[in-house]
């Protein structure tokens, strides 16, 4: 979603704000803007398009020279992308940047129109700026009181950065549901949507909780509730530095993060394996794990696909029924939940709005919630009953790669642990599986060594308009993620199907030259899978076959082949995902797409 950066200190902040916003580009945006105190007044410059468009506008108009300001990258929700709808939005006395949605903005706007206020944009955010004006002009004791009155009137989700023309050396920040941190420097302080925006200047920060108001000056930060009661906060320290959030010589963050998967996997798995045993490091006892009668896995997008693999693993090894739900639908189907259920919430950012809301519903029904997240201190991590961090480090590219792999790794650990607790997996079998799991990073590294081969295959298929991914069992689960990865960064229409379902309608779409990516890593399903492949081949499909090394002659039905190192079928998802990620990456690259920042997408979706 939208990115927010704010600064107050001794430096001229225009360059600093632009640099901070550039570190948040992964969140997705279609316009950008800044509001800076310049010669005693708030000066606003904003532009539709990339940050480069804003920089060009600043160059042509002259860069502001103030020491206090806010910046924003917008992902359109209310109103089309345009200069007018870009943030910051201003009132007579205010400038505001906003991440989230004001749900009752129409009601507020009608109230303000009745009071003689006028509006320039189509956004919900402008109502906040004008409502702050209204309270300043109608009884608010000071700027803080205007904020307090305004927040008691609005409904929805928000992270807000606020400037008042009466406070040229002061910056305010507040949040509800949408993330906002306060960076702590020496002679300077910051607000930001995420840590990368401030890492160049400080690694120390506060996490704002809901409806806490941060008041920042160059000298310090005070945090209070809406009634001005002071709040003591723990100072957190980012565990990774600026280098971890840079490309490190790679042309794109996505490629860097694909190649980081062996180390990310090790960082997540190794600390939880001790002497052939699994130590998840969560509060749940073995007896509690044993007593769960049903598991719900709730997530969105790529995280949900990790959950689908998790369902296969848990049901096979622990024999517990597992439901996997799209978080945005979970609440609205009135799910059956009780105190004997475990609800696993998967989210890279820990801020995904639909997933967070689903978790709150589960807690309301008394189910135990277990969060699988990457971002320490995120909303989901803080509110869940138990947390398993994936420790993947920063993932900057919008298309998730290493986050998916480490989410998978946690699903394996959970499945092994649940199987042991339930008595459906013997200690000897668990030790053997754990040994194989520990060897995965070496296999991942080996597969990455074939990147040029995958690039050559991508050259063959990059001009396709449609593609289909097919598989059975775990291969079908992987097909769904492979298809998503391709469509989200290359914009090629792509669908994933259970191979056995082709004959129930989908095969009508297979015509001469249509690429079909077919996975066949599940030995007991291989014969059936090959029969399905022959069906599409007979109708003219161009088949890319993904299988194990030593499969044998497949020239009868395969036009191209990707061979994986031999492995236990159970671990095939961890291996086959890398060729599909690289295939998608190279197809998008060859098409000239913006690999790290695909159109219309955001890294952290903090609105429903």
XYZ file of C-alpha atoms in Angstrom:
608
model
C 0.000 0.000 0.000
C 0.873 3.661 0.273
C 4.234 4.684 1.679
C 4.701 7.419 4.290
C 7.895 9.195 5.320
C 8.197 12.177 7.640
C 11.209 14.107 8.938
C 11.988 16.826 11.429
C 15.558 17.808 12.210
C 18.440 19.974 11.035
C 18.843 18.699 7.476
C 17.148 20.022 4.366
C 14.577 17.329 4.053
C 13.457 17.272 0.404
C 16.227 14.902 -0.727
C 15.831 12.882 2.448
C 12.090 12.419 1.894
C 12.562 11.390 -1.734
C 15.250 8.894 -0.735
C 13.027 7.483 1.993
C 10.128 7.113 -0.425
C 12.397 5.298 -2.872
C 12.982 2.669 -0.181
C 9.211 2.139 0.009
C 8.602 1.752 -3.725
C 8.142 -1.983 -3.206
C 4.808 -1.201 -1.525
C 3.356 -0.208 -4.903
C 2.242 3.293 -5.943
C 0.952 5.384 -8.830
C 1.774 8.922 -7.648
C 3.954 10.709 -5.119
C 4.243 13.991 -3.291
C 5.866 15.973 -0.490
C 4.821 18.773 1.863
C 7.705 20.769 3.367
C 7.941 23.889 5.492
C 9.699 26.355 3.190
C 10.224 29.968 4.258
C 7.547 29.761 6.934
C 4.792 28.139 4.865
C 3.873 24.595 3.910
C 4.846 23.993 0.299
C 3.280 21.017 -1.488
C 4.590 19.398 -4.676
C 3.021 16.210 -6.052
C 2.871 14.316 -9.317
C 1.252 11.318 -10.915
C 3.661 8.522 -11.873
C 6.960 7.338 -10.482
C 9.195 9.229 -8.074
C 11.212 10.406 -11.063
C 8.179 12.448 -12.165
C 8.058 14.130 -8.752
C 11.802 14.820 -8.865
C 11.484 16.422 -12.295
C 8.708 18.641 -10.981
C 10.801 19.642 -7.974
C 13.734 20.485 -10.235
C 11.588 22.638 -12.498
C 9.899 24.466 -9.605
C 12.925 24.675 -7.334
C 13.649 22.337 -4.426
C 12.191 23.311 -1.035
C 14.789 24.050 1.642
C 12.907 23.289 4.856
C 13.816 21.047 7.781
C 10.394 19.518 8.480
C 8.190 17.672 6.027
C 6.186 14.642 4.981
C 6.263 12.529 1.835
C 3.954 9.939 0.324
C 3.631 7.351 -2.419
C -0.026 6.678 -3.232
C -1.763 3.524 -4.422
C -5.157 4.713 -5.663
C -8.305 3.637 -3.844
C -10.591 6.695 -3.935
C -10.117 8.608 -7.161
C -7.993 7.848 -10.219
C -4.214 8.377 -10.181
C -3.642 12.083 -10.857
C -1.730 15.087 -9.585
C -4.842 16.347 -7.789
C -5.586 13.050 -6.064
C -1.963 12.556 -5.022
C -0.963 13.108 -1.404
C -0.296 15.248 0.609
C -3.775 16.729 0.896
C -4.187 20.128 2.456
C -6.609 22.210 4.395
C -6.225 25.891 5.152
C -3.873 25.104 8.040
C -2.854 21.485 7.460
C -1.097 18.971 5.232
C -1.838 15.261 5.590
C -0.515 11.989 4.187
C -2.545 8.846 4.728
C -2.305 5.085 4.315
C -5.615 3.236 4.676
C -9.275 4.026 4.075
C -11.618 6.429 5.860
C -14.859 4.458 5.737
C -17.206 7.296 6.694
C -15.562 9.946 4.512
C -18.772 10.637 2.545
C -20.633 11.426 5.754
C -17.778 13.713 6.896
C -17.510 15.355 3.494
C -21.238 16.149 3.417
C -20.980 17.628 6.912
C -18.057 19.835 5.879
C -19.687 20.901 2.599
C -22.612 22.049 4.702
C -20.192 24.170 6.729
C -18.841 25.870 3.598
C -15.663 23.834 3.078
C -14.662 22.982 -0.492
C -12.822 19.978 -1.930
C -10.455 19.606 -4.844
C -9.859 15.833 -4.970
C -11.894 12.627 -5.116
C -10.046 11.143 -2.147
C -11.156 10.145 1.317
C -7.945 11.633 2.730
C -8.837 15.240 1.940
C -11.727 14.961 4.408
C -9.183 14.401 7.210
C -7.279 17.581 6.319
C -10.465 19.622 6.152
C -11.850 18.078 9.356
C -8.649 19.055 11.158
C -9.219 22.606 9.855
C -12.788 22.550 11.090
C -11.812 21.574 14.629
C -8.960 24.101 14.723
C -11.465 26.784 13.799
C -14.240 25.522 16.068
C -13.124 25.027 19.612
C -9.984 22.889 19.550
C -7.545 24.036 22.238
C -4.506 23.366 20.063
C -3.215 21.158 17.249
C -3.195 18.011 19.380
C -6.791 18.595 20.412
C -7.752 18.996 16.754
C -6.152 15.614 16.023
C -7.899 13.987 18.960
C -11.308 15.358 17.970
C -10.799 14.355 14.345
C -9.785 10.775 15.140
C -12.800 10.310 17.373
C -14.957 11.247 14.406
C -13.438 9.129 11.616
C -13.951 5.405 11.077
C -11.666 3.107 9.154
C -7.971 2.301 8.949
C -5.247 4.883 8.839
C -1.653 5.813 9.312
C -1.380 9.597 9.210
C 1.460 12.056 8.977
C 0.289 15.590 9.789
C 1.763 19.090 9.529
C 0.185 22.298 10.862
C 1.177 25.709 9.510
C 1.351 26.949 13.111
C 4.041 24.375 14.031
C 6.951 24.665 11.559
C 9.227 22.546 13.749
C 6.771 19.796 14.657
C 5.464 16.640 13.003
C 2.602 14.409 14.150
C 2.015 10.729 13.446
C -0.853 8.424 14.417
C -2.094 4.994 13.345
C -5.058 2.639 13.473
C -4.626 -0.731 11.730
C -2.254 0.631 9.065
C 1.444 0.429 10.078
C 3.551 3.410 11.189
C 6.871 3.548 13.005
C 8.765 6.412 14.645
C 12.483 6.518 13.851
C 14.785 7.885 16.561
C 17.862 9.815 15.483
C 20.260 12.339 16.983
C 18.952 15.844 16.414
C 16.385 14.404 14.020
C 13.383 12.092 14.120
C 11.236 10.288 11.564
C 7.955 8.613 10.837
C 7.685 5.904 8.194
C 5.521 3.063 6.984
C 8.400 0.620 7.211
C 11.976 0.315 8.450
C 13.815 0.530 5.066
C 12.804 4.187 4.732
C 14.878 5.203 7.769
C 17.738 2.667 7.830
C 20.209 5.072 6.273
C 19.753 7.354 9.296
C 18.846 5.146 12.264
C 18.089 1.570 13.228
C 16.219 2.551 16.401
C 12.476 3.020 16.340
C 9.161 2.823 18.161
C 6.192 0.818 16.925
C 3.056 2.896 17.291
C 0.016 1.080 18.632
C -3.538 1.931 17.674
C -4.555 5.538 18.327
C -1.252 6.492 19.890
C -0.197 9.969 18.798
C 3.486 10.690 18.251
C 4.638 14.299 18.444
C 8.073 14.745 16.897
C 10.554 17.610 17.039
C 14.260 17.626 16.261
C 14.992 17.298 19.980
C 12.729 14.378 20.819
C 9.546 12.344 20.578
C 6.558 12.158 22.918
C 3.856 9.523 22.565
C 0.441 9.807 24.189
C -3.070 8.458 23.852
C -5.887 10.639 22.556
C -6.411 12.035 26.058
C -2.743 13.186 26.292
C -1.797 10.465 28.770
C 1.913 9.739 28.219
C 2.892 6.264 26.997
C 6.260 4.640 27.640
C 7.511 2.754 24.599
C 10.198 0.122 24.135
C 12.943 1.190 21.726
C 13.320 -1.478 19.044
C 16.404 -1.996 16.890
C 16.300 -3.201 13.292
C 18.244 -6.451 13.063
C 19.296 -5.906 9.453
C 21.176 -2.984 7.968
C 20.844 -0.867 4.848
C 22.884 -3.328 2.783
C 20.211 -5.984 3.335
C 17.656 -3.654 1.751
C 19.842 -2.860 -1.290
C 20.270 -4.863 -4.494
C 23.804 -5.985 -3.733
C 24.907 -6.034 -7.378
C 21.815 -7.813 -8.695
C 19.809 -6.046 -11.439
C 16.572 -6.485 -9.504
C 15.494 -7.154 -5.931
C 13.447 -10.116 -7.140
C 16.494 -11.889 -8.558
C 18.497 -11.117 -5.419
C 15.750 -12.521 -3.236
C 15.423 -15.655 -5.357
C 19.151 -16.289 -4.848
C 18.836 -15.593 -1.107
C 16.489 -18.545 -0.635
C 19.056 -21.124 0.515
C 20.280 -18.834 3.300
C 16.757 -17.657 4.183
C 15.651 -21.283 4.461
C 18.591 -22.078 6.748
C 17.917 -19.008 8.904
C 14.347 -20.169 9.454
C 14.874 -23.908 9.883
C 18.290 -24.428 11.479
C 17.601 -22.675 14.834
C 14.504 -24.868 15.254
C 16.282 -28.201 14.794
C 18.196 -29.494 17.792
C 19.659 -33.002 18.053
C 17.146 -34.412 15.597
C 14.240 -32.755 17.402
C 12.013 -29.812 16.544
C 11.839 -26.811 18.856
C 9.352 -24.339 17.398
C 9.971 -21.857 20.199
C 6.274 -21.143 20.766
C 4.177 -21.227 23.921
C 2.087 -24.212 22.799
C 2.893 -27.443 24.616
C 2.985 -30.842 22.931
C -0.225 -31.712 24.767
C -1.982 -28.632 23.387
C -0.798 -29.436 19.868
C -2.022 -33.004 20.295
C -5.483 -31.867 21.342
C -6.294 -29.644 18.367
C -9.173 -31.275 16.495
C -9.134 -29.109 13.382
C -6.823 -26.595 11.735
C -7.731 -23.567 9.638
C -5.049 -21.901 7.520
C -5.954 -18.344 6.527
C -3.913 -16.144 4.192
C -3.903 -14.196 0.919
C -2.119 -14.707 -2.400
C 1.283 -16.353 -2.194
C 0.935 -16.929 1.545
C -2.291 -18.829 0.895
C -0.470 -21.030 -1.610
C 2.053 -21.872 1.102
C -0.940 -22.769 3.249
C -2.269 -25.152 0.584
C 1.035 -27.037 0.673
C 0.757 -26.960 4.456
C -2.648 -28.628 4.263
C -1.225 -31.534 2.236
C 1.656 -31.959 4.671
C -0.350 -31.739 7.908
C -3.134 -34.010 6.744
C -0.649 -36.605 5.470
C 1.706 -36.600 8.450
C -0.555 -35.632 11.367
C -3.972 -36.799 10.102
C -5.696 -33.621 11.289
C -8.375 -32.117 9.001
C -7.201 -28.790 7.577
C -9.189 -26.054 5.843
C -7.439 -23.383 3.769
C -9.294 -20.108 3.295
C -8.681 -16.916 1.404
C -8.636 -14.369 4.205
C -10.935 -11.949 2.387
C -13.650 -14.647 2.280
C -13.053 -16.312 5.639
C -15.082 -13.878 7.726
C -18.009 -13.747 5.372
C -18.738 -17.455 5.182
C -19.497 -17.533 8.924
C -16.802 -20.138 9.663
C -17.361 -22.794 12.299
C -14.713 -22.178 14.953
C -14.280 -23.385 18.509
C -11.721 -23.594 21.292
C -10.324 -26.890 20.044
C -9.302 -25.340 16.708
C -5.927 -23.990 15.680
C -6.021 -21.100 13.213
C -2.726 -20.549 11.371
C -2.385 -17.039 9.969
C 0.270 -16.593 7.263
C 1.453 -13.125 6.172
C 4.855 -11.859 5.079
C 4.195 -8.293 6.233
C 2.034 -9.101 9.232
C -0.152 -6.139 8.235
C -2.410 -7.634 5.545
C -5.809 -6.133 6.374
C -8.008 -9.096 5.428
C -5.726 -11.558 7.197
C -5.596 -9.415 10.327
C -9.382 -9.166 10.407
C -9.697 -12.937 9.945
C -7.356 -13.522 12.870
C -9.393 -11.215 15.091
C -12.523 -13.170 14.204
C -10.798 -16.444 15.119
C -9.715 -15.016 18.466
C -13.248 -13.789 19.113
C -14.487 -17.373 18.692
C -11.892 -18.676 21.145
C -9.678 -20.515 18.648
C -5.923 -20.461 19.238
C -4.189 -18.282 16.644
C -0.669 -19.008 15.415
C 0.935 -16.365 13.201
C 3.572 -17.202 10.607
C 5.057 -13.808 9.735
C 8.318 -12.246 8.610
C 8.079 -8.744 10.067
C 8.893 -8.603 13.767
C 6.461 -6.498 15.773
C 3.853 -6.329 13.009
C 0.165 -6.123 13.912
C -0.524 -9.811 13.296
C 2.566 -10.823 15.254
C 1.562 -8.668 18.210
C -2.057 -9.833 18.355
C -1.658 -13.568 17.681
C -1.644 -16.017 20.587
C 1.595 -17.570 19.268
C 4.112 -16.438 16.646
C 6.529 -18.238 14.343
C 8.852 -15.738 12.688
C 10.267 -16.751 9.316
C 13.455 -14.630 9.562
C 13.758 -14.148 5.814
C 15.132 -10.624 6.140
C 13.675 -7.768 4.091
C 11.765 -8.745 0.961
C 11.583 -5.682 -1.271
C 10.284 -6.981 -4.620
C 6.499 -6.946 -4.788
C 6.387 -10.526 -6.083
C 7.122 -12.745 -3.109
C 9.832 -15.384 -3.525
C 11.977 -16.075 -0.470
C 9.057 -15.291 1.843
C 7.111 -18.111 0.178
C 9.979 -20.572 0.588
C 10.409 -19.839 4.289
C 6.646 -20.007 4.818
C 6.813 -23.477 3.238
C 9.678 -24.395 5.551
C 7.554 -23.515 8.584
C 4.714 -25.660 7.210
C 7.104 -28.630 7.114
C 8.245 -28.018 10.682
C 4.656 -27.704 11.881
C 3.590 -30.866 10.060
C 6.488 -32.856 11.557
C 5.794 -31.503 15.044
C 2.056 -32.154 14.858
C 2.688 -35.675 13.538
C 4.969 -36.413 16.467
C 2.499 -34.996 18.992
C -0.396 -36.942 17.472
C 1.621 -40.146 17.303
C 1.031 -40.490 13.573
C 4.734 -39.931 12.819
C 7.352 -42.065 14.543
C 10.473 -40.516 16.021
C 12.613 -42.507 13.584
C 10.636 -41.282 10.568
C 10.704 -37.734 11.912
C 14.502 -37.846 12.278
C 14.824 -39.058 8.685
C 12.565 -36.274 7.412
C 14.403 -33.683 9.483
C 17.725 -34.842 8.003
C 16.298 -34.441 4.509
C 14.889 -31.020 5.373
C 18.314 -29.904 6.624
C 19.788 -30.839 3.230
C 17.377 -28.684 1.226
C 19.590 -25.539 1.066
C 22.307 -27.449 -0.830
C 19.713 -28.660 -3.330
C 18.328 -25.143 -3.713
C 21.819 -23.868 -4.425
C 22.283 -26.553 -7.060
C 19.041 -25.584 -8.804
C 20.027 -21.905 -8.797
C 23.141 -22.898 -10.727
C 20.889 -23.660 -13.708
C 19.460 -20.137 -13.960
C 20.817 -19.605 -17.480
C 18.991 -22.730 -18.662
C 15.729 -21.359 -17.313
C 16.421 -18.064 -19.054
C 16.809 -19.884 -22.379
C 13.479 -21.625 -21.812
C 11.858 -18.283 -20.943
C 13.041 -16.892 -24.297
C 11.009 -19.575 -26.016
C 7.781 -18.749 -24.192
C 7.965 -15.021 -23.501
C 5.762 -14.066 -26.442
C 2.848 -16.235 -25.338
C -0.457 -14.555 -24.515
C -1.816 -17.409 -22.397
C -0.254 -20.183 -20.329
C -1.550 -23.048 -18.242
C 0.079 -24.757 -15.255
C -1.083 -28.270 -14.368
C -0.210 -30.766 -11.672
C -1.622 -33.304 -9.230
C -1.351 -33.358 -5.457
C 1.539 -31.215 -4.232
C 2.336 -30.391 -7.859
C -1.088 -28.786 -8.217
C -0.410 -26.691 -5.122
C 2.856 -25.539 -6.699
C 1.158 -24.895 -10.026
C -1.005 -22.278 -8.366
C 2.001 -20.343 -7.079
C 3.908 -20.730 -10.365
C 0.951 -19.349 -12.282
C 0.533 -16.418 -9.895
C 4.214 -15.543 -10.105
C 4.091 -15.453 -13.894
C 0.936 -13.389 -14.234
C 1.786 -10.831 -11.563
C 5.094 -9.737 -13.069
C 4.826 -10.598 -16.791
C 1.107 -9.765 -17.254
C 0.639 -12.961 -19.277
C -2.759 -14.513 -18.690
C -2.053 -17.684 -16.752
C -4.191 -20.275 -14.979
C -3.401 -23.260 -12.789
C -5.516 -26.411 -12.902
C -5.586 -29.773 -11.248
C -4.507 -31.953 -14.182
C -7.431 -34.338 -13.720
C -9.866 -31.456 -14.182
C -8.690 -30.567 -17.688
C -11.282 -32.787 -19.337
C -14.063 -31.013 -17.447
C -14.022 -27.940 -19.643
C -10.566 -26.384 -19.565
C -9.146 -28.547 -22.328
C -11.302 -26.565 -24.773
C -8.812 -23.706 -24.315
C -5.840 -25.786 -25.447
C -4.983 -24.962 -29.058
C -1.867 -25.116 -31.243
C 1.159 -23.597 -29.549
C -0.462 -22.784 -26.183
C 2.221 -23.326 -23.505
C 1.381 -25.793 -20.731
C 3.777 -26.054 -17.794
C 3.313 -29.558 -16.396
C 4.751 -30.655 -13.043
C 5.306 -34.355 -12.346
C 7.291 -34.833 -9.136
C 4.817 -37.073 -7.289
C 5.824 -40.625 -8.194
C 2.506 -42.295 -7.381
C 0.721 -39.828 -9.637
C 3.196 -39.749 -12.514
C 1.405 -42.194 -14.818
C -1.881 -40.326 -14.480
C -0.053 -37.025 -14.921
C 1.598 -38.170 -18.138
C -1.795 -39.222 -19.478
C -3.074 -35.687 -18.844
C -0.019 -34.211 -20.530
C -0.598 -36.377 -23.583
C -4.163 -35.090 -23.721
C -2.993 -31.470 -24.053
C -0.162 -32.463 -26.369
C -2.656 -34.136 -28.690
C -4.441 -30.793 -28.954
C -1.329 -28.870 -29.944
C 0.032 -27.671 -26.592
C 3.708 -26.769 -26.258
C 4.655 -28.604 -23.056
C 7.308 -27.534 -20.543
C 7.814 -30.612 -18.350
C 9.175 -30.288 -14.790
C 10.311 -33.588 -13.336
C 13.173 -35.302 -11.500
C 16.523 -36.032 -13.106
C 16.641 -39.507 -14.624
C 12.950 -39.511 -15.522
C 13.732 -41.149 -18.867
C 12.598 -40.391 -22.396
C 9.800 -37.833 -22.429
C 10.263 -36.549 -25.968
C 6.894 -38.006 -26.963
C 5.004 -35.450 -24.905
C 7.469 -32.751 -23.751
C 8.889 -29.920 -25.858
C 11.136 -28.546 -23.083
C 12.289 -30.115 -19.817
C 13.421 -28.802 -16.434
C 15.006 -31.570 -14.374
C 15.230 -31.307 -10.576
C 17.660 -33.180 -8.322
C 16.236 -36.429 -6.980
C 14.349 -35.946 -3.706
C 11.662 -37.339 -1.468
C 8.378 -36.411 -3.198
C 7.270 -34.699 -0.009
C 9.961 -32.034 -0.463
C 9.347 -31.389 -4.162
C 7.530 -28.061 -3.540
C 10.697 -26.582 -2.047
C 12.677 -27.522 -5.162
C 10.244 -26.952 -8.026
C 9.326 -23.429 -6.984
C 12.756 -21.994 -7.866
C 12.630 -22.845 -11.598
C 9.120 -21.402 -11.748
C 10.225 -18.193 -10.025
C 13.187 -17.813 -12.376
C 11.031 -18.674 -15.393
C 8.580 -15.908 -14.425
C 11.425 -13.471 -13.740
C 13.108 -14.013 -17.111
C 9.831 -13.943 -19.050
C 8.973 -10.586 -17.446
C 12.483 -9.278 -18.065
C 12.398 -10.288 -21.736
C 9.037 -8.542 -22.099
C 10.466 -5.330 -20.652
C 8.231 -5.354 -17.560
C 9.031 -3.573 -14.317
C 9.983 -6.744 -12.436
C 10.217 -5.325 -8.921
C 7.212 -3.010 -9.165
C 4.529 -4.634 -11.334
C 1.572 -2.498 -12.287
C -1.390 -2.160 -9.943
C 0.219 -4.305 -7.233
C 1.338 -3.488 -3.706
C 3.610 -5.400 -1.367
C 1.564 -4.868 1.759
C -2.192 -4.671 1.238
C -3.448 -2.759 4.247
C -6.978 -2.096 2.991
C -9.784 -4.570 2.325
